[in-house]
mmCIF file with all atom_site columns, C-alpha atoms in Angstrom:
data_model
loop_
_atom_site.group_PDB
_atom_site.id
_atom_site.type_symbol
_atom_site.label_atom_id
_atom_site.label_alt_id
_atom_site.label_comp_id
_atom_site.label_asym_id
_atom_site.label_entity_id
_atom_site.label_seq_id
_atom_site.pdbx_PDB_ins_code
_atom_site.Cartn_x
_atom_site.Cartn_y
_atom_site.Cartn_z
_atom_site.occupancy
_atom_site.B_iso_or_equiv
_atom_site.pdbx_formal_charge
_atom_site.auth_seq_id
_atom_site.auth_comp_id
_atom_site.auth_asym_id
_atom_site.auth_atom_id
_atom_site.pdbx_PDB_model_num
ATOM 1   C CA . MET A 1 1   ? -9.594 34.438 39.617 1.00 73.00 ? 73  MET A CA 1
ATOM 2   C CA . SER A 1 2   ? -5.821 34.853 39.593 1.00 85.00 ? 74  SER A CA 1
ATOM 3   C CA . THR A 1 3   ? -3.924 33.422 36.664 1.00 91.00 ? 75  THR A CA 1
ATOM 4   C CA . PRO A 1 4   ? -0.201 32.729 37.016 1.00 92.00 ? 76  PRO A CA 1
ATOM 5   C CA . VAL A 1 5   ? 2.026  32.186 33.991 1.00 94.00 ? 77  VAL A CA 1
ATOM 6   C CA . ASP A 1 6   ? 1.827  28.506 33.038 1.00 96.00 ? 78  ASP A CA 1
ATOM 7   C CA . TYR A 1 7   ? 5.564  27.899 32.609 1.00 96.00 ? 79  TYR A CA 1
ATOM 8   C CA . SER A 1 8   ? 5.258  24.107 32.663 1.00 96.00 ? 80  SER A CA 1
ATOM 9   C CA . GLY A 1 9   ? 2.323  24.185 30.253 1.00 97.00 ? 81  GLY A CA 1
ATOM 10  C CA . ILE A 1 10  ? 4.310  26.320 27.820 1.00 98.00 ? 82  ILE A CA 1
ATOM 11  C CA . ARG A 1 11  ? 7.221  23.841 27.823 1.00 97.00 ? 83  ARG A CA 1
ATOM 12  C CA . ASN A 1 12  ? 4.837  20.893 27.410 1.00 97.00 ? 84  ASN A CA 1
ATOM 13  C CA . SER A 1 13  ? 2.962  22.625 24.575 1.00 98.00 ? 85  SER A CA 1
ATOM 14  C CA . LEU A 1 14  ? 6.222  23.339 22.754 1.00 98.00 ? 86  LEU A CA 1
ATOM 15  C CA . GLN A 1 15  ? 7.176  19.679 23.067 1.00 98.00 ? 87  GLN A CA 1
ATOM 16  C CA . SER A 1 16  ? 3.773  18.560 21.756 1.00 98.00 ? 88  SER A CA 1
ATOM 17  C CA . ILE A 1 17  ? 3.919  20.997 18.838 1.00 98.00 ? 89  ILE A CA 1
ATOM 18  C CA . LEU A 1 18  ? 7.423  19.860 17.830 1.00 98.00 ? 90  LEU A CA 1
ATOM 19  C CA . THR A 1 19  ? 6.797  16.115 18.215 1.00 98.00 ? 91  THR A CA 1
ATOM 20  C CA . GLY A 1 20  ? 3.416  16.343 16.498 1.00 98.00 ? 92  GLY A CA 1
ATOM 21  C CA . ASP A 1 21  ? 4.577  17.981 13.274 1.00 98.00 ? 93  ASP A CA 1
ATOM 22  C CA . ALA A 1 22  ? 6.041  15.884 10.462 1.00 98.00 ? 94  ALA A CA 1
ATOM 23  C CA . LEU A 1 23  ? 8.816  18.448 9.892  1.00 98.00 ? 95  LEU A CA 1
ATOM 24  C CA . THR A 1 24  ? 10.320 17.867 13.352 1.00 98.00 ? 96  THR A CA 1
ATOM 25  C CA . SER A 1 25  ? 8.854  14.542 14.520 1.00 97.00 ? 97  SER A CA 1
ATOM 26  C CA . ALA A 1 26  ? 12.067 12.630 13.691 1.00 96.00 ? 98  ALA A CA 1
ATOM 27  C CA . ALA A 1 27  ? 13.951 14.607 16.366 1.00 96.00 ? 99  ALA A CA 1
ATOM 28  C CA . ARG A 1 28  ? 13.915 13.584 20.011 1.00 93.00 ? 100 ARG A CA 1
ATOM 29  C CA . VAL A 1 29  ? 12.529 16.514 22.040 1.00 95.00 ? 101 VAL A CA 1
ATOM 30  C CA . TYR A 1 30  ? 13.766 17.017 25.605 1.00 93.00 ? 102 TYR A CA 1
ATOM 31  C CA . ILE A 1 31  ? 12.402 19.453 28.204 1.00 95.00 ? 103 ILE A CA 1
ATOM 32  C CA . GLU A 1 32  ? 14.884 21.070 30.613 1.00 89.00 ? 104 GLU A CA 1
ATOM 33  C CA . GLU A 1 33  ? 17.255 18.111 30.385 1.00 82.00 ? 105 GLU A CA 1
ATOM 34  C CA . ASP A 1 34  ? 20.958 17.732 29.796 1.00 70.00 ? 106 ASP A CA 1
ATOM 35  C CA . PRO A 1 35  ? 20.966 14.432 27.891 1.00 65.00 ? 107 PRO A CA 1
ATOM 36  C CA . GLN A 1 36  ? 24.654 13.608 28.239 1.00 63.00 ? 108 GLN A CA 1
ATOM 37  C CA . PHE A 1 37  ? 24.607 9.882  27.589 1.00 59.00 ? 109 PHE A CA 1
ATOM 38  C CA . GLY A 1 38  ? 23.498 8.287  24.353 1.00 63.00 ? 110 GLY A CA 1
ATOM 39  C CA . LEU A 1 39  ? 22.436 11.547 22.710 1.00 64.00 ? 111 LEU A CA 1
ATOM 40  C CA . ALA A 1 40  ? 24.485 10.735 19.612 1.00 60.00 ? 112 ALA A CA 1
ATOM 41  C CA . ASP A 1 41  ? 22.401 7.559  19.238 1.00 73.00 ? 113 ASP A CA 1
ATOM 42  C CA . VAL A 1 42  ? 19.290 9.638  18.476 1.00 80.00 ? 114 VAL A CA 1
ATOM 43  C CA . GLN A 1 43  ? 21.140 11.579 15.712 1.00 89.00 ? 115 GLN A CA 1
ATOM 44  C CA . GLN A 1 44  ? 18.944 14.673 16.048 1.00 94.00 ? 116 GLN A CA 1
ATOM 45  C CA . ALA A 1 45  ? 17.413 16.384 19.041 1.00 94.00 ? 117 ALA A CA 1
ATOM 46  C CA . ILE A 1 46  ? 15.720 19.558 20.196 1.00 96.00 ? 118 ILE A CA 1
ATOM 47  C CA . ILE A 1 47  ? 16.196 20.642 23.807 1.00 95.00 ? 119 ILE A CA 1
ATOM 48  C CA . ILE A 1 48  ? 13.703 23.108 25.324 1.00 97.00 ? 120 ILE A CA 1
ATOM 49  C CA . CYS A 1 49  ? 14.962 25.302 28.197 1.00 96.00 ? 121 CYS A CA 1
ATOM 50  C CA . LEU A 1 50  ? 13.354 28.341 29.790 1.00 96.00 ? 122 LEU A CA 1
ATOM 51  C CA . ASP A 1 51  ? 16.157 30.889 30.086 1.00 96.00 ? 123 ASP A CA 1
ATOM 52  C CA . GLY A 1 52  ? 14.690 33.993 31.705 1.00 96.00 ? 124 GLY A CA 1
ATOM 53  C CA . ARG A 1 53  ? 11.957 36.586 31.621 1.00 94.00 ? 125 ARG A CA 1
ATOM 54  C CA . THR A 1 54  ? 11.680 40.337 31.585 1.00 93.00 ? 126 THR A CA 1
ATOM 55  C CA . ALA A 1 55  ? 8.814  42.696 32.333 1.00 90.00 ? 127 ALA A CA 1
ATOM 56  C CA . PRO A 1 56  ? 9.620  45.747 30.173 1.00 88.00 ? 128 PRO A CA 1
ATOM 57  C CA . ALA A 1 57  ? 8.006  48.946 31.438 1.00 88.00 ? 129 ALA A CA 1
ATOM 58  C CA . ALA A 1 58  ? 6.939  49.839 27.891 1.00 85.00 ? 130 ALA A CA 1
ATOM 59  C CA . VAL A 1 59  ? 4.549  46.862 27.700 1.00 81.00 ? 131 VAL A CA 1
ATOM 60  C CA . GLN A 1 60  ? 2.923  47.237 31.139 1.00 83.00 ? 132 GLN A CA 1
ATOM 61  C CA . ARG A 1 61  ? -0.673 48.464 31.067 1.00 76.00 ? 133 ARG A CA 1
ATOM 62  C CA . ILE A 1 62  ? -2.437 50.910 33.353 1.00 69.00 ? 134 ILE A CA 1
ATOM 63  C CA . ALA A 1 63  ? -3.706 47.960 35.403 1.00 62.00 ? 135 ALA A CA 1
ATOM 64  C CA . SER A 1 64  ? -0.122 46.931 36.067 1.00 56.00 ? 136 SER A CA 1
ATOM 65  C CA . GLY A 1 65  ? -0.874 46.614 39.756 1.00 69.00 ? 137 GLY A CA 1
ATOM 66  C CA . MET A 1 66  ? -3.046 43.624 38.889 1.00 85.00 ? 138 MET A CA 1
ATOM 67  C CA . ARG A 1 67  ? -1.285 42.389 35.739 1.00 85.00 ? 139 ARG A CA 1
ATOM 68  C CA . THR A 1 68  ? 2.306  41.883 34.747 1.00 88.00 ? 140 THR A CA 1
ATOM 69  C CA . GLN A 1 69  ? 3.201  41.191 31.163 1.00 90.00 ? 141 GLN A CA 1
ATOM 70  C CA . TYR A 1 70  ? 6.371  39.169 30.670 1.00 94.00 ? 142 TYR A CA 1
ATOM 71  C CA . HIS A 1 71  ? 8.621  38.404 27.747 1.00 96.00 ? 143 HIS A CA 1
ATOM 72  C CA . LEU A 1 72  ? 9.661  34.852 28.543 1.00 97.00 ? 144 LEU A CA 1
ATOM 73  C CA . GLN A 1 73  ? 12.858 33.688 26.828 1.00 98.00 ? 145 GLN A CA 1
ATOM 74  C CA . CYS A 1 74  ? 12.950 30.036 25.858 1.00 98.00 ? 146 CYS A CA 1
ATOM 75  C CA . VAL A 1 75  ? 16.147 28.641 24.349 1.00 98.00 ? 147 VAL A CA 1
ATOM 76  C CA . LEU A 1 76  ? 15.635 25.822 21.870 1.00 98.00 ? 148 LEU A CA 1
ATOM 77  C CA . VAL A 1 77  ? 18.829 23.911 21.157 1.00 96.00 ? 149 VAL A CA 1
ATOM 78  C CA . THR A 1 78  ? 18.900 21.884 17.948 1.00 96.00 ? 150 THR A CA 1
ATOM 79  C CA . VAL A 1 79  ? 21.602 19.214 17.777 1.00 94.00 ? 151 VAL A CA 1
ATOM 80  C CA . TYR A 1 80  ? 22.524 16.954 14.875 1.00 95.00 ? 152 TYR A CA 1
ATOM 81  C CA . PHE A 1 81  ? 25.157 14.194 14.946 1.00 92.00 ? 153 PHE A CA 1
ATOM 82  C CA . SER A 1 82  ? 27.031 12.602 12.052 1.00 92.00 ? 154 SER A CA 1
ATOM 83  C CA . MET A 1 83  ? 29.764 9.989  11.756 1.00 90.00 ? 155 MET A CA 1
ATOM 84  C CA . ALA A 1 84  ? 30.533 11.158 8.214  1.00 91.00 ? 156 ALA A CA 1
ATOM 85  C CA . SER A 1 85  ? 31.772 14.748 8.448  1.00 91.00 ? 157 SER A CA 1
ATOM 86  C CA . PHE A 1 86  ? 31.359 18.252 9.847  1.00 91.00 ? 158 PHE A CA 1
ATOM 87  C CA . LYS A 1 87  ? 29.509 19.211 6.673  1.00 95.00 ? 159 LYS A CA 1
ATOM 88  C CA . ASP A 1 88  ? 27.017 16.372 7.078  1.00 95.00 ? 160 ASP A CA 1
ATOM 89  C CA . ALA A 1 89  ? 26.405 17.361 10.713 1.00 95.00 ? 161 ALA A CA 1
ATOM 90  C CA . CYS A 1 90  ? 25.986 21.036 9.757  1.00 96.00 ? 162 CYS A CA 1
ATOM 91  C CA . ASP A 1 91  ? 23.656 20.204 6.861  1.00 97.00 ? 163 ASP A CA 1
ATOM 92  C CA . GLY A 1 92  ? 21.499 18.086 9.196  1.00 97.00 ? 164 GLY A CA 1
ATOM 93  C CA . ARG A 1 93  ? 21.478 20.815 11.845 1.00 97.00 ? 165 ARG A CA 1
ATOM 94  C CA . ASP A 1 94  ? 20.494 23.433 9.275  1.00 98.00 ? 166 ASP A CA 1
ATOM 95  C CA . THR A 1 95  ? 17.594 21.313 8.016  1.00 98.00 ? 167 THR A CA 1
ATOM 96  C CA . LEU A 1 96  ? 16.354 20.558 11.538 1.00 98.00 ? 168 LEU A CA 1
ATOM 97  C CA . LEU A 1 97  ? 16.733 24.212 12.566 1.00 98.00 ? 169 LEU A CA 1
ATOM 98  C CA . GLY A 1 98  ? 14.857 25.491 9.510  1.00 98.00 ? 170 GLY A CA 1
ATOM 99  C CA . ASN A 1 99  ? 12.077 22.963 10.021 1.00 98.00 ? 171 ASN A CA 1
ATOM 100 C CA . MET A 1 100 ? 11.792 23.847 13.716 1.00 98.00 ? 172 MET A CA 1
ATOM 101 C CA . GLU A 1 101 ? 11.473 27.526 12.820 1.00 98.00 ? 173 GLU A CA 1
ATOM 102 C CA . LEU A 1 102 ? 8.700  26.750 10.321 1.00 98.00 ? 174 LEU A CA 1
ATOM 103 C CA . VAL A 1 103 ? 6.816  24.627 12.863 1.00 98.00 ? 175 VAL A CA 1
ATOM 104 C CA . LEU A 1 104 ? 7.030  27.336 15.540 1.00 98.00 ? 176 LEU A CA 1
ATOM 105 C CA . MET A 1 105 ? 5.839  29.986 13.083 1.00 97.00 ? 177 MET A CA 1
ATOM 106 C CA . LYS A 1 106 ? 2.646  27.962 12.489 1.00 97.00 ? 178 LYS A CA 1
ATOM 107 C CA . ASP A 1 107 ? 1.501  28.461 16.104 1.00 97.00 ? 179 ASP A CA 1
ATOM 108 C CA . ARG A 1 108 ? 2.607  31.831 17.489 1.00 97.00 ? 180 ARG A CA 1
ATOM 109 C CA . THR A 1 109 ? 0.333  31.413 20.558 1.00 97.00 ? 181 THR A CA 1
ATOM 110 C CA . ILE A 1 110 ? 1.862  28.041 21.507 1.00 97.00 ? 182 ILE A CA 1
ATOM 111 C CA . GLY A 1 111 ? -1.461 26.269 21.692 1.00 96.00 ? 183 GLY A CA 1
ATOM 112 C CA . GLY A 1 112 ? -3.177 29.254 23.301 1.00 95.00 ? 184 GLY A CA 1
ATOM 113 C CA . LYS A 1 113 ? -0.638 29.512 26.157 1.00 96.00 ? 185 LYS A CA 1
ATOM 114 C CA . ALA A 1 114 ? 0.697  32.913 25.005 1.00 97.00 ? 186 ALA A CA 1
ATOM 115 C CA . ALA A 1 115 ? -0.485 36.145 23.417 1.00 95.00 ? 187 ALA A CA 1
ATOM 116 C CA . SER A 1 116 ? 2.277  35.837 20.808 1.00 97.00 ? 188 SER A CA 1
ATOM 117 C CA . SER A 1 117 ? 5.825  34.615 20.278 1.00 98.00 ? 189 SER A CA 1
ATOM 118 C CA . TRP A 1 118 ? 8.733  35.404 17.979 1.00 98.00 ? 190 TRP A CA 1
ATOM 119 C CA . LEU A 1 119 ? 12.103 33.921 17.046 1.00 98.00 ? 191 LEU A CA 1
ATOM 120 C CA . GLU A 1 120 ? 15.279 35.869 17.805 1.00 95.00 ? 192 GLU A CA 1
ATOM 121 C CA . GLY A 1 121 ? 18.035 33.565 16.614 1.00 91.00 ? 193 GLY A CA 1
ATOM 122 C CA . GLY A 1 122 ? 21.185 32.565 18.466 1.00 96.00 ? 194 GLY A CA 1
ATOM 123 C CA . PRO A 1 123 ? 24.679 31.086 18.081 1.00 97.00 ? 195 PRO A CA 1
ATOM 124 C CA . MET A 1 124 ? 25.627 28.135 15.881 1.00 96.00 ? 196 MET A CA 1
ATOM 125 C CA . PHE A 1 125 ? 28.666 25.911 16.286 1.00 92.00 ? 197 PHE A CA 1
ATOM 126 C CA . SER A 1 126 ? 30.050 22.441 15.613 1.00 90.00 ? 198 SER A CA 1
ATOM 127 C CA . VAL A 1 127 ? 32.353 20.114 17.554 1.00 90.00 ? 199 VAL A CA 1
ATOM 128 C CA . ARG A 1 128 ? 34.013 16.729 17.116 1.00 86.00 ? 200 ARG A CA 1
ATOM 129 C CA . ASN A 1 129 ? 34.342 13.919 19.632 1.00 81.00 ? 201 ASN A CA 1
ATOM 130 C CA . PRO A 1 130 ? 37.686 12.351 18.635 1.00 74.00 ? 202 PRO A CA 1
ATOM 131 C CA . GLN A 1 131 ? 37.205 9.235  20.811 1.00 78.00 ? 203 GLN A CA 1
ATOM 132 C CA . ALA A 1 132 ? 33.916 8.334  19.137 1.00 77.00 ? 204 ALA A CA 1
ATOM 133 C CA . ASN A 1 133 ? 34.670 9.897  15.734 1.00 83.00 ? 205 ASN A CA 1
ATOM 134 C CA . ILE A 1 134 ? 31.362 11.761 15.823 1.00 88.00 ? 206 ILE A CA 1
ATOM 135 C CA . TRP A 1 135 ? 30.705 15.308 14.665 1.00 92.00 ? 207 TRP A CA 1
ATOM 136 C CA . ALA A 1 136 ? 27.960 17.396 16.243 1.00 92.00 ? 208 ALA A CA 1
ATOM 137 C CA . ALA A 1 137 ? 26.452 20.625 14.950 1.00 96.00 ? 209 ALA A CA 1
ATOM 138 C CA . VAL A 1 138 ? 24.418 22.788 17.326 1.00 96.00 ? 210 VAL A CA 1
ATOM 139 C CA . ALA A 1 139 ? 22.211 25.870 16.987 1.00 97.00 ? 211 ALA A CA 1
ATOM 140 C CA . GLU A 1 140 ? 20.603 27.812 19.810 1.00 97.00 ? 212 GLU A CA 1
ATOM 141 C CA . THR A 1 141 ? 17.417 29.730 19.032 1.00 98.00 ? 213 THR A CA 1
ATOM 142 C CA . THR A 1 142 ? 15.750 32.126 21.443 1.00 98.00 ? 214 THR A CA 1
ATOM 143 C CA . LEU A 1 143 ? 11.978 32.057 21.282 1.00 98.00 ? 215 LEU A CA 1
ATOM 144 C CA . THR A 1 144 ? 10.485 35.068 23.079 1.00 98.00 ? 216 THR A CA 1
ATOM 145 C CA . ILE A 1 145 ? 7.008  34.391 24.404 1.00 98.00 ? 217 ILE A CA 1
ATOM 146 C CA . ASP A 1 146 ? 4.584  37.168 25.380 1.00 97.00 ? 218 ASP A CA 1
ATOM 147 C CA . VAL A 1 147 ? 2.636  36.069 28.487 1.00 96.00 ? 219 VAL A CA 1
ATOM 148 C CA . GLN A 1 148 ? 1.008  37.721 31.473 1.00 92.00 ? 220 GLN A CA 1
ATOM 149 C CA . ALA A 1 149 ? 0.191  36.974 35.075 1.00 90.00 ? 221 ALA A CA 1
ATOM 150 C CA . VAL A 1 150 ? -3.108 38.311 36.400 1.00 89.00 ? 222 VAL A CA 1
ATOM 151 C CA . ASN A 1 151 ? -3.965 38.890 40.061 1.00 86.00 ? 223 ASN A CA 1
ATOM 152 C CA . THR A 1 152 ? -7.636 39.550 40.723 1.00 79.00 ? 224 THR A CA 1
#
């Protein structure tokens, strides 16, 4: 039986893992969305986006004609809003980011959807919306997920 990579299942599992853990359950978790309106009202959010995949030659097995092993890159964007200050927004982002990392380290197979996964980091920045007097701090984290497609 052929087994394609379950891209949708991986995204859904990540969302379930993040919303189901007390460390990250206070954050709103979005899948492949650009929540432009009202995001500041939720104060903290995690956005899950699949960003690409590679099939490095070094990880392909002898049966590569029937199997392809991929390194799927998933970008997790943590966002924290504050009306107090940049520092408050950055402190909230840092806490949410650290907690998200801990939660993802608990389940490296993403609920059995992957052989393994690892965190690779990413950029961090902060911005201010002068009209609304809101500061936002953002961190992007790349989660690389080791998966394979099998054609039998």
